[in-house]
Amino acid sequence: MSTVLNTTGRAFEKARAENRAALIGYLPAGFPDLQGSIDAIKVMVEHGCDIIEIGLPYTDPVLDGPTIQAAAQQALDNGIRTKQVLEVVEAVAAFGAPTLVMTYWGPVERYGVEKFAADLAAAGGAGLITPDITPDFGQEWIAAADKHGLDKVFLVAPSSTDERIAMTTAAARGFVYAAAVMGVTGKTAANIDIVAPLVARTKATTTTPVGVGIGVSNGQQAAEIAAHADAVIVGSAFVKTLLEAPDRETGLRNLAALTEDLAAGVRRG
Amino acid sequence: MSEKPMPETTWDADEFGWFGGEGAWGGRFMPEALVAALEELTVAYNEAMADPEFVKAFEDSLVDYANVPSPLYEAKHLSEQYGVRILLKREDLNHTGAHKIRNVLGQALLTKRMGKTRVIAETGAGQHGVASATAAAYFGLDCTVYMGAVDTRRQALNVARMELLGAKVIAVESGSATLKDAINEALRDWVASVDHTAYLFGTAAGPHPFPSMVRDFTRGIGDEARAQCLAKYGVLPDAIAACVGGGSNAIGLFTAFLDDADTAIYGFEAGGDGVETGRHAATIVAGGSGVLHGARTYVLQDDDGQTIESHSISAGLDYPGVGPQHAWLAASGRATYEAVTDAEAMKAFQHLARTEGIIPAIESSHALAGALRLAPKLAAEKGKDAILLINLSGRGDKDMGTALDYFNLGEPTGETA
Ligand SMILES: Cc1ncc(COP(=O)(O)O)c(C=O)c1O
């Protein structure tokens, strides 16, 4: 595994050395605004997120529930586009946590797949998480990622066949994203009876770390999942904390508290 | 933009859903959570179409229940006015009033065969929603229909029809609150319900296998029209025309004629206030290659790949994407796509009502307006025996609210026009 600073591999090595799961935090770029998202992610890194996922705000986020959709819309209304997302990546990567971009495919294709990979790498980004690209339709992205040494994080789901899980993990680099629920982000709570078998089926095919996301919102759940997975991924709960805060300062304080709760969770698991 | 050479033998998608060769148009850009369901659907669909019993049950339901084949009607007054033979494929006479019933009967039968108990659908003009609610009632399935909030207002009559038929109609407020956002919400529902729910997709767009499946269930339009035209006139039409939202009625008409090199094929998109104003839904005419709702196709998008909201007076055409097979037909040059403005469509809407006593859907009025624009050229080139065949995809009852506002109807003056 690479020892270069800021790769997800290094973050997983560190967590493993501490005998715990890693905590991965998601926030859309430009939410609540450009600087606000950078400030918020700084808090998340300082209080225990090992890896950061930056969402690229998109008009048609079919895998996201109302919370993330609202945040993404706010970012779009603020004029946040791909260029600003890369600026956020550059700023956030400097905080020391490996930083990936989670994006639907439309904007990447429009930007140019090869150019996107090159610019993401130049900004210090670690890779992409692609909720609507599976490896069997992602040849162009796989080639670009390989060329620029970027992580390729693909999803597996409770509905995935063993055959598809094997195909997906064979193409993945960085980690594999196991969707804990059949559903969109921020609506249904993860159920360990569904998560555990999926993680086991995934781990049976690969040594690449497996992160579990969608439906995780507190330390208790994080602990439960951390007992099975290499990473716990949290998105909507962070977004919700900021959306519901009466002011910026309170939002960041609540964000710190939530991050600490989750970070303690992955250490109990 | 991918403009690959035409494959030699077929206009069909390959087994991965690519039209025009691997990576060109179509494919399956979807969350992994839905891939198992899409694969299951592909297998079930292929098996069903190879099973004569299924095909017969589908065809019987069309004939016995949906009032198909629809007539091919020669619009004599229009023909006289324009100097060519104008034929209307009367899909407006199908049960539920549009071509959409064909697709839905096929997909609902398949749902039964797959043992699922609930269907969801998205709808723009409401005709697909009404068809879905009808098929659900007919086959005893639970039905939920997603509809943009803007569309629930302009197609209120169809919301009432769906409710009467026992469907639950959910108004979607996000984004442009039209068809695009209804599809997003339906996909979200499907991710969470896919074990017992089938998504009755209403147009020839979306991830593989929907574009191929919807085409195959609606291709009866063209198969019938082609045979009807040959039987009655002994020749094929010189030109055929249909409106294009997602593209189901158009691909249903076009498919039978794709290998008839002498038949020109026209698709008419919604030009809204005019393509130059930016307020339109002319996806092929004014969009570019992108990925939306699971397929690579033409999309109305900004420089960053964010979808641009479409505008059309017609709810059924108000969509910033289009089925990938149309993208391929456009890129390959086999079909020509042009835009028709709201004003042109409404003029054609009124004109057909007054000359033939037929009130078409505003969607279909786009096809009519575009075709009538072509007619003088066709007349000049080929004379009065030239045949121009137009798909009248649906009837206009649902659009009376829009017509009322547009033409200031409903206040009788007592004068004769
Ligand atoms: C009568 C009618 N025609 C056409 C359309 C447009 O759909 P498509 O482009 O899939 O044929 C609709 C959609 O609601 C419709 O109701």
XYZ file of C-alpha atoms and ligand atoms in Angstrom:
702
model
C 0.000 0.000 0.000
C 1.207 3.504 -0.792
C 2.788 5.553 1.940
C 2.267 8.866 0.181
C 0.668 11.472 2.392
C -3.069 11.927 2.034
C -4.013 8.646 0.443
C -6.968 6.773 1.835
C -4.659 3.796 2.235
C -2.646 5.713 4.803
C -5.769 6.665 6.760
C -6.889 3.052 6.851
C -3.424 1.929 7.995
C -3.548 4.407 10.824
C -7.009 3.302 11.941
C -6.008 -0.327 11.712
C -2.926 0.349 13.807
C -5.257 1.765 16.434
C -7.431 -1.314 16.082
C -10.544 0.629 15.088
C -12.637 1.539 12.108
C -12.080 4.801 10.267
C -14.640 7.609 10.286
C -15.545 9.081 6.919
C -17.482 12.344 6.823
C -19.460 13.750 3.896
C -20.463 17.328 3.164
C -21.494 18.933 -0.130
C -19.014 21.503 -1.412
C -20.396 25.002 -1.093
C -22.836 24.207 1.679
C -23.770 26.373 3.512
C -21.496 28.440 1.236
C -18.008 28.101 -0.213
C -16.008 29.185 2.841
C -18.656 27.712 5.154
C -18.094 24.242 3.739
C -14.331 24.559 4.169
C -14.743 25.750 7.764
C -17.185 22.956 8.547
C -14.954 20.259 7.127
C -12.029 21.650 9.110
C -14.092 21.100 12.253
C -14.941 17.581 11.122
C -11.260 16.766 10.540
C -10.141 18.309 13.827
C -12.742 16.371 15.798
C -12.160 12.946 14.381
C -12.998 12.384 10.708
C -10.187 10.334 9.155
C -11.321 10.695 5.554
C -13.448 13.370 3.869
C -15.988 12.989 1.090
C -16.894 16.177 -0.693
C -20.187 16.083 -2.522
C -20.380 17.710 -5.939
C -23.752 19.471 -5.874
C -25.962 18.177 -8.675
C -29.436 19.037 -9.925
C -30.644 15.434 -10.074
C -29.251 13.518 -7.087
C -31.377 10.385 -7.387
C -29.660 8.481 -4.578
C -30.055 11.305 -2.057
C -32.911 12.049 0.274
C -34.386 15.482 1.040
C -31.633 16.579 3.476
C -28.687 16.279 1.114
C -30.787 17.378 -1.820
C -31.669 20.597 0.002
C -28.020 21.255 0.862
C -26.905 20.579 -2.706
C -29.597 22.877 -4.030
C -28.449 25.621 -1.665
C -24.905 25.186 -2.962
C -26.094 25.310 -6.574
C -28.115 28.414 -5.826
C -24.902 29.896 -4.422
C -23.323 29.323 -7.808
C -21.124 26.410 -6.752
C -19.998 24.476 -9.817
C -17.245 21.989 -10.594
C -14.479 24.592 -10.484
C -15.428 25.659 -6.941
C -15.699 22.029 -5.869
C -12.079 21.535 -6.894
C -11.163 24.654 -4.903
C -12.829 23.160 -1.835
C -10.927 19.906 -2.409
C -7.657 21.796 -2.517
C -8.405 23.708 0.683
C -9.666 20.659 2.547
C -6.906 18.285 1.470
C -4.491 20.655 3.208
C -6.099 19.788 6.568
C -4.436 16.403 6.294
C -7.350 14.021 5.798
C -7.534 12.168 2.482
C -10.252 13.855 0.448
C -12.472 12.185 -2.124
C -15.216 13.636 -4.277
C -18.609 11.979 -4.367
C -20.307 12.803 -7.622
C -23.013 11.785 -10.016
C -21.700 11.119 -13.465
C -23.258 13.920 -15.551
C -20.940 16.712 -14.350
C -17.792 14.575 -14.706
C -18.659 13.595 -18.238
C -19.345 17.190 -19.122
C -16.057 18.391 -17.601
C -14.208 15.651 -19.473
C -13.330 12.470 -17.616
C -9.595 12.670 -18.213
C -9.430 16.383 -17.381
C -11.491 15.858 -14.249
C -9.107 13.158 -13.061
C -6.074 15.313 -13.811
C -7.490 18.394 -12.083
C -8.700 16.403 -9.082
C -5.263 14.863 -8.656
C -3.638 18.286 -9.028
C -5.934 19.672 -6.331
C -4.726 16.968 -3.954
C -7.884 14.863 -4.168
C -7.586 11.167 -3.417
C -10.249 9.839 -5.718
C -13.908 9.608 -6.639
C -16.964 7.918 -5.232
C -19.418 7.311 -8.041
C -22.978 6.498 -6.940
C -24.324 6.096 -10.470
C -21.367 4.488 -12.184
C -20.743 0.797 -11.711
C -17.460 -0.687 -12.975
C -19.183 -2.367 -15.932
C -20.142 1.097 -17.248
C -17.125 2.947 -15.905
C -14.294 1.993 -18.253
C -13.409 5.560 -19.129
C -13.257 6.573 -15.468
C -11.283 3.471 -14.501
C -8.678 4.255 -17.155
C -8.386 7.890 -16.068
C -8.185 6.992 -12.370
C -5.485 4.430 -13.035
C -3.496 6.931 -15.024
C -3.629 9.552 -12.265
C -3.350 7.192 -9.310
C -6.794 8.059 -7.963
C -9.005 5.902 -5.769
C -12.015 4.345 -7.465
C -14.713 3.854 -4.878
C -17.664 1.870 -6.211
C -20.771 0.882 -4.285
C -22.176 -2.493 -3.362
C -25.734 -2.843 -2.060
C -27.776 -5.413 -0.159
C -29.343 -6.346 -3.499
C -25.987 -7.005 -5.209
C -25.378 -10.568 -6.303
C -22.145 -12.244 -5.173
C -21.004 -12.112 -8.766
C -21.512 -8.349 -8.960
C -19.833 -7.811 -5.612
C -16.764 -9.676 -6.891
C -16.775 -7.647 -10.113
C -17.084 -4.417 -8.133
C -14.391 -5.112 -5.559
C -12.013 -6.232 -8.290
C -12.287 -2.774 -9.842
C -12.275 -0.768 -6.605
C -9.317 1.022 -5.068
C -9.157 2.928 -1.769
C -12.210 1.332 -0.262
C -15.492 -0.284 -1.210
C -18.656 1.588 -0.267
C -21.296 -0.757 1.133
C -24.739 0.878 1.063
C -26.297 -0.170 4.349
C -29.899 0.301 3.372
C -31.965 -0.154 0.274
C -32.967 3.447 0.049
C -31.736 6.978 -0.287
C -29.542 8.918 2.112
C -30.964 10.308 5.328
C -34.255 8.454 5.438
C -33.880 4.952 6.856
C -31.619 3.906 9.718
C -29.014 1.252 8.987
C -29.963 -2.184 10.257
C -27.089 -4.365 11.387
C -28.904 -7.523 10.243
C -28.654 -6.226 6.678
C -25.228 -4.610 7.042
C -23.335 -7.543 8.556
C -24.060 -10.082 5.809
C -23.321 -7.529 3.095
C -19.961 -6.647 4.652
C -19.154 -10.328 5.038
C -20.048 -11.055 1.428
C -17.919 -8.137 0.314
C -14.919 -9.023 2.474
C -15.026 -12.550 1.122
C -13.925 -11.151 -2.234
C -11.275 -8.573 -1.348
C -8.662 -7.222 1.033
C -9.634 -3.659 0.119
C -11.211 -1.917 3.140
C -15.008 -1.874 3.282
C -16.825 1.266 4.443
C -20.484 1.269 5.392
C -22.657 4.265 4.680
C -26.234 5.504 4.239
C -28.423 5.453 7.321
C -25.724 6.061 9.968
C -26.265 9.098 12.161
C -24.944 8.567 15.711
C -22.137 7.077 17.778
C -24.206 4.108 18.888
C -24.863 3.023 15.283
C -21.279 3.775 14.355
C -20.044 1.445 17.097
C -22.358 -1.327 15.975
C -21.211 -1.064 12.386
C -17.545 -0.573 13.235
C -17.554 -4.059 14.704
C -18.003 -5.383 11.157
C -16.609 -2.772 8.778
C -13.316 -0.956 8.182
C -14.994 2.425 8.010
C -18.221 4.129 8.924
C -19.505 6.786 6.540
C -21.763 9.617 7.701
C -23.358 12.278 5.524
C -26.943 13.370 6.134
C -26.412 13.680 9.898
C -23.649 16.257 9.355
C -25.710 18.127 6.790
C -28.763 18.083 9.046
C -26.751 19.482 11.948
C -25.792 22.495 9.864
C -29.222 22.884 8.262
C -30.971 22.928 11.623
C -28.575 25.169 13.541
C -29.920 28.666 14.321
C -26.591 30.251 13.370
C -23.184 29.391 11.910
C -21.384 29.274 15.235
C -23.874 26.924 16.862
C -23.792 24.791 13.739
C -20.035 24.332 13.949
C -20.221 23.606 17.681
C -22.896 20.945 17.126
C -20.872 19.562 14.245
C -17.851 19.157 16.525
C -19.982 17.361 19.117
C -21.505 15.011 16.529
C -18.078 14.225 15.066
C -16.744 13.397 18.519
C -19.711 11.144 19.243
C -19.140 9.284 15.967
C -15.372 9.135 16.470
C -15.919 7.611 19.893
C -18.332 5.174 18.272
C -15.822 3.821 15.767
C -13.395 3.365 18.677
C -15.903 1.320 20.697
C -16.822 -0.961 17.791
C -20.355 14.058 -29.233
C -20.208 10.405 -30.213
C -20.984 10.111 -33.867
C -20.039 6.572 -34.678
C -20.688 4.955 -38.040
C -23.970 3.133 -38.367
C -23.780 -0.568 -37.532
C -24.678 -2.626 -40.565
C -27.561 -4.734 -39.432
C -29.661 -3.231 -36.690
C -30.999 -0.173 -34.942
C -31.327 -2.154 -31.736
C -29.275 -1.728 -28.613
C -26.587 -4.278 -27.838
C -26.953 -6.468 -24.765
C -25.629 -3.688 -22.510
C -28.137 -1.183 -23.823
C -25.807 0.775 -26.126
C -27.338 2.228 -29.259
C -24.878 3.028 -32.030
C -22.053 0.975 -30.579
C -20.440 0.589 -27.169
C -20.221 3.807 -25.219
C -22.258 5.841 -27.699
C -25.845 6.278 -26.499
C -27.824 4.615 -23.727
C -26.160 2.192 -21.358
C -26.954 1.952 -17.680
C -25.740 4.736 -15.381
C -27.487 3.656 -12.235
C -26.933 3.061 -8.527
C -25.711 -0.465 -7.838
C -28.759 -0.939 -5.585
C -30.980 -0.929 -8.686
C -28.740 -2.945 -10.976
C -29.980 -6.314 -9.726
C -33.550 -5.212 -10.442
C -32.618 -3.933 -13.900
C -30.866 -7.195 -14.686
C -33.803 -9.197 -13.382
C -36.102 -7.076 -15.533
C -33.909 -7.553 -18.612
C -33.927 -11.324 -18.226
C -37.659 -11.462 -17.469
C -38.406 -9.210 -20.417
C -36.318 -11.222 -22.864
C -37.898 -14.470 -21.671
C -41.393 -13.020 -21.858
C -40.935 -11.765 -25.407
C -39.690 -15.212 -26.426
C -42.772 -16.813 -24.868
C -45.671 -16.965 -27.355
C -48.157 -17.093 -24.491
C -46.952 -13.795 -23.080
C -46.918 -12.140 -26.480
C -50.440 -13.386 -27.156
C -51.709 -12.190 -23.778
C -50.182 -8.771 -24.480
C -51.696 -8.570 -27.945
C -55.077 -9.774 -26.706
C -55.125 -7.118 -24.011
C -54.370 -4.461 -26.620
C -57.188 -5.607 -28.887
C -59.824 -6.506 -26.309
C -59.155 -3.826 -23.746
C -57.202 -0.967 -25.295
C -59.143 -0.700 -28.582
C -56.099 -1.329 -30.725
C -55.328 -1.236 -33.695
C -56.169 2.416 -33.825
C -57.472 3.662 -37.177
C -55.329 5.380 -39.781
C -57.551 8.276 -40.743
C -57.141 10.378 -43.855
C -57.762 13.977 -42.826
C -59.502 15.071 -46.018
C -59.955 18.751 -45.205
C -56.372 19.161 -44.078
C -55.186 17.237 -47.124
C -57.048 19.601 -49.404
C -55.617 22.618 -47.644
C -52.039 21.406 -47.805
C -51.979 19.594 -51.133
C -50.725 16.239 -49.833
C -52.427 13.234 -48.286
C -52.367 13.729 -44.535
C -52.928 10.585 -42.513
C -53.495 10.623 -38.773
C -52.687 7.559 -36.706
C -55.487 7.848 -34.189
C -53.814 6.837 -30.935
C -56.157 9.332 -29.285
C -58.910 6.726 -29.739
C -57.156 4.108 -27.591
C -58.650 3.322 -24.202
C -57.467 6.034 -21.756
C -56.868 8.404 -24.685
C -53.231 8.024 -25.644
C -50.555 5.693 -26.973
C -49.311 5.196 -23.404
C -51.753 2.338 -22.712
C -49.759 0.033 -25.009
C -46.569 0.337 -23.006
C -48.330 0.048 -19.704
C -50.253 -3.097 -20.557
C -46.976 -4.722 -21.555
C -45.133 -3.647 -18.440
C -48.018 -4.495 -16.110
C -48.332 -7.988 -17.608
C -44.605 -8.410 -17.085
C -44.993 -7.235 -13.488
C -47.590 -9.930 -12.878
C -45.340 -12.516 -14.477
C -42.485 -11.434 -12.194
C -44.713 -11.796 -9.144
C -44.505 -8.178 -7.998
C -47.521 -6.566 -6.356
C -46.953 -2.830 -6.608
C -46.191 -0.457 -9.459
C -44.858 3.076 -9.476
C -44.849 5.453 -12.413
C -43.854 8.996 -13.252
C -45.988 11.142 -15.452
C -45.900 14.489 -17.200
C -49.132 15.048 -19.107
C -50.765 12.500 -16.866
C -51.582 10.126 -19.710
C -48.951 7.642 -18.588
C -50.195 8.004 -15.020
C -53.768 7.385 -16.093
C -52.686 4.412 -18.178
C -50.676 3.017 -15.247
C -53.551 3.515 -12.812
C -55.862 1.830 -15.317
C -53.596 -1.170 -15.832
C -53.084 -1.432 -12.071
C -56.834 -1.513 -11.527
C -57.223 -4.043 -14.333
C -54.501 -6.360 -13.037
C -55.078 -5.823 -9.310
C -51.809 -4.052 -8.545
C -51.112 -1.306 -6.031
C -50.194 1.941 -7.828
C -48.347 5.141 -6.920
C -47.788 7.893 -9.477
C -45.232 10.687 -9.142
C -46.066 13.909 -10.901
C -44.405 17.314 -10.840
C -46.448 19.797 -8.828
C -46.585 22.137 -11.829
C -48.044 19.304 -13.883
C -50.627 18.342 -11.234
C -52.006 21.851 -11.659
C -52.067 22.010 -15.440
C -53.337 18.429 -15.759
C -55.742 18.456 -12.817
C -58.313 16.424 -14.696
C -55.862 13.569 -15.073
C -54.971 13.708 -11.376
C -58.655 13.209 -10.647
C -58.842 10.298 -13.108
C -55.865 8.576 -11.483
C -57.375 9.002 -8.033
C -60.695 7.641 -9.205
C -58.866 4.609 -10.582
C -57.408 3.987 -7.139
C -53.871 5.282 -7.604
C -52.002 7.425 -5.124
C -50.718 10.585 -6.806
C -47.709 12.278 -5.231
C -46.981 15.879 -6.227
C -43.235 16.488 -6.488
C -42.125 19.977 -5.491
C -38.363 19.693 -6.035
C -36.408 21.154 -8.945
C -38.570 22.253 -11.839
C -41.549 20.317 -10.359
C -42.155 18.719 -13.752
C -41.452 15.368 -15.390
C -37.690 15.357 -14.694
C -38.254 15.642 -10.958
C -41.074 13.135 -10.984
C -38.589 10.640 -12.449
C -36.063 11.456 -9.700
C -38.685 10.803 -6.999
C -39.897 7.615 -8.635
C -36.307 6.349 -8.774
C -35.884 7.151 -5.067
C -39.042 5.227 -4.266
C -37.823 2.326 -6.377
C -34.451 2.067 -4.586
C -36.374 1.542 -1.347
C -39.117 -0.744 -2.671
C -37.540 -2.730 -5.457
C -38.151 -6.138 -3.845
C -41.919 -5.928 -4.440
C -42.302 -2.951 -6.773
C -41.982 -2.585 -10.528
C -41.226 0.786 -12.053
C -43.531 1.242 -15.043
C -41.342 3.696 -16.908
C -43.442 5.929 -19.118
C -41.139 6.822 -21.930
C -38.342 5.403 -24.059
C -35.619 6.938 -21.874
C -33.869 5.751 -18.697
C -31.406 2.914 -18.114
C -31.273 -0.303 -20.105
C -33.619 -2.155 -20.646
C -36.300 0.571 -20.491
C -35.571 2.282 -23.837
C -35.744 -1.046 -25.683
C -38.659 -2.400 -23.702
C -40.814 0.710 -24.050
C -40.021 0.783 -27.769
C -41.063 -2.829 -28.207
C -44.342 -2.361 -26.338
C -45.218 0.739 -28.370
C -43.905 -0.325 -31.764
C -47.388 -1.542 -32.660
C -48.130 2.087 -33.595
C -45.735 1.939 -36.539
C -46.307 -1.703 -37.403
C -50.024 -1.036 -37.703
C -49.634 2.281 -39.497
C -47.229 0.804 -42.030
C -49.560 -2.112 -42.808
C -52.624 0.155 -42.879
C -50.947 2.563 -45.254
C -49.813 -0.218 -47.585
C -53.226 -1.866 -47.549
C -55.084 1.324 -48.334
C -52.700 3.167 -50.671
C -50.325 0.459 -51.857
C -47.297 2.565 -50.953
C -45.352 3.607 -47.904
C -45.618 7.152 -46.560
C -43.127 9.692 -47.877
C -42.721 11.173 -44.438
C -43.789 10.303 -40.918
C -43.912 12.595 -37.907
C -44.328 12.376 -34.148
C -43.760 14.578 -31.128
C -40.805 13.825 -28.882
C -40.724 14.256 -25.145
C -38.899 11.220 -23.837
C -39.741 9.669 -27.147
C -42.117 6.730 -26.638
C -44.811 7.549 -29.175
C -42.160 8.628 -31.658
C -40.056 5.492 -31.368
C -43.284 3.457 -31.432
C -44.090 4.986 -34.794
C -40.562 5.136 -36.201
C -39.419 1.561 -35.540
C -41.367 -0.080 -38.350
C -39.986 2.445 -40.865
C -36.302 2.586 -39.913
C -35.248 0.367 -42.791
C -37.552 2.050 -45.310
C -34.990 4.412 -46.775
C -37.588 6.304 -48.830
C -39.659 7.256 -45.794
C -38.339 10.430 -44.167
C -38.630 10.443 -40.388
C -39.323 13.566 -38.321
C -39.432 14.101 -34.578
C -40.771 17.366 -33.204
C -39.562 18.643 -29.874
C -41.116 21.313 -27.708
C -39.686 24.693 -28.664
C -41.479 26.514 -25.825
C -41.057 30.262 -26.197
C -38.534 29.624 -29.000
C -35.213 27.812 -28.862
C -33.344 31.119 -29.016
C -34.997 32.265 -25.746
C -33.568 29.379 -23.749
C -37.079 28.596 -22.495
C -37.832 25.343 -24.275
C -37.583 21.556 -24.114
C -35.851 20.961 -27.447
C -33.299 18.502 -26.140
C -31.886 17.149 -29.387
C -32.112 20.439 -31.265
C -30.404 22.502 -28.554
C -28.829 20.073 -26.051
C -25.575 18.169 -25.908
C -24.322 14.706 -24.989
C -24.624 13.986 -21.287
C -25.923 11.538 -18.713
C -29.390 11.890 -17.233
C -31.695 9.354 -15.581
C -29.467 6.415 -16.281
C -28.548 6.890 -19.922
C -26.074 8.767 -22.065
C -28.177 10.860 -24.379
C -28.864 14.430 -25.399
C -29.499 16.579 -22.334
C -30.267 20.238 -21.759
C -27.396 21.165 -19.487
C -25.106 24.014 -18.588
C -21.342 24.033 -19.093
C -20.922 22.105 -15.842
C -23.270 19.263 -16.690
C -26.035 20.557 -14.419
C -29.438 19.900 -15.919
C -31.227 22.982 -17.209
C -34.922 23.138 -16.466
C -37.090 22.755 -19.528
C -40.165 24.764 -20.467
C -43.124 23.811 -22.589
C -46.822 24.513 -22.627
C -47.148 20.752 -22.962
C -46.533 18.827 -19.737
C -45.774 15.628 -21.636
C -42.899 17.181 -23.584
C -41.512 19.266 -20.718
C -38.401 17.147 -20.172
C -34.705 18.080 -20.578
C -33.675 14.578 -21.665
C -34.691 12.193 -24.434
C -34.559 8.467 -25.082
C -31.109 7.293 -26.204
C -32.358 5.636 -29.365
C -33.503 9.042 -30.558
C -30.045 10.399 -29.792
C -28.678 7.694 -32.050
C -31.242 8.292 -34.805
C -30.363 11.994 -34.706
C -26.593 11.517 -34.612
C -26.703 8.971 -37.425
C -28.947 11.189 -39.526
C -31.693 8.590 -39.943
C -34.270 10.863 -38.344
C -34.553 14.646 -38.344
C -35.522 16.518 -35.201
C -36.899 20.023 -35.177
C -38.471 22.309 -32.613
C -42.049 23.589 -32.589
C -42.956 26.537 -30.372
C -45.863 26.712 -27.942
C -47.566 29.207 -30.247
C -47.213 26.984 -33.325
C -48.490 23.977 -31.402
C -51.516 25.839 -30.042
C -52.334 27.088 -33.500
C -52.264 23.531 -34.828
C -54.325 22.378 -31.840
C -57.067 24.836 -32.714
C -56.760 24.212 -36.429
C -57.301 20.458 -36.158
C -60.281 20.991 -33.900
C -61.891 23.314 -36.434
C -61.019 21.510 -39.678
C -61.457 17.872 -38.674
C -63.447 17.987 -35.457
C -60.603 16.340 -33.542
C -59.151 17.904 -30.397
C -55.614 16.564 -30.099
C -53.360 16.520 -27.040
C -51.070 19.548 -26.976
C -48.174 17.063 -27.216
C -49.600 15.665 -30.452
C -50.251 19.202 -31.683
C -46.489 19.655 -31.828
C -46.262 16.754 -34.279
C -49.087 18.205 -36.285
C -47.602 21.709 -36.392
C -44.204 20.399 -37.429
C -45.678 18.168 -40.101
C -47.804 20.961 -41.524
C -44.644 23.033 -41.797
C -43.181 20.267 -43.975
C -46.287 19.760 -46.051
C -45.783 22.534 -48.653
C -42.270 21.271 -49.386
C -43.526 17.735 -49.762
C -46.357 18.926 -52.000
C -43.909 20.821 -54.196
C -41.546 17.871 -54.480
C -43.957 14.971 -54.812
C -47.380 16.314 -55.642
C -50.772 15.683 -54.122
C -50.377 11.930 -53.804
C -47.463 12.310 -51.434
C -48.291 10.829 -48.045
C -47.537 12.546 -44.761
C -48.339 10.334 -41.785
C -48.662 11.965 -38.374
C -48.981 10.213 -35.057
C -51.829 11.691 -33.068
C -50.484 10.335 -29.786
C -53.362 11.425 -27.597
C -56.544 13.384 -27.207
C -56.860 16.861 -25.837
C -59.522 16.566 -23.133
C -56.807 16.744 -20.499
C -55.604 20.026 -21.995
C -58.883 21.915 -21.880
C -57.701 23.915 -18.857
C -54.653 25.117 -20.771
C -56.735 25.823 -23.880
C -59.259 27.742 -21.816
C -56.556 30.114 -20.592
C -54.693 30.290 -23.878
C -57.681 31.067 -26.085
C -59.888 32.733 -23.469
C -62.523 30.073 -23.976
C -65.542 29.345 -21.882
C -67.247 32.705 -22.105
C -69.846 32.271 -24.821
C -70.461 35.476 -26.732
C -73.592 34.414 -28.551
C -71.949 35.456 -31.802
C -71.047 32.993 -34.486
C -67.446 32.908 -35.508
C -50.550 12.272 -25.605
C -49.090 12.276 -25.337
N -48.230 12.331 -26.377
C -46.916 12.369 -26.185
C -46.369 12.373 -24.926
C -44.888 12.500 -24.795
O -44.282 11.317 -24.401
P -43.359 10.504 -25.399
O -42.358 11.445 -25.911
O -42.774 9.442 -24.523
O -44.215 9.949 -26.449
C -47.211 12.288 -23.811
C -46.650 12.257 -22.452
O -47.272 12.392 -21.450
C -48.601 12.254 -24.028
O -49.455 12.198 -23.003
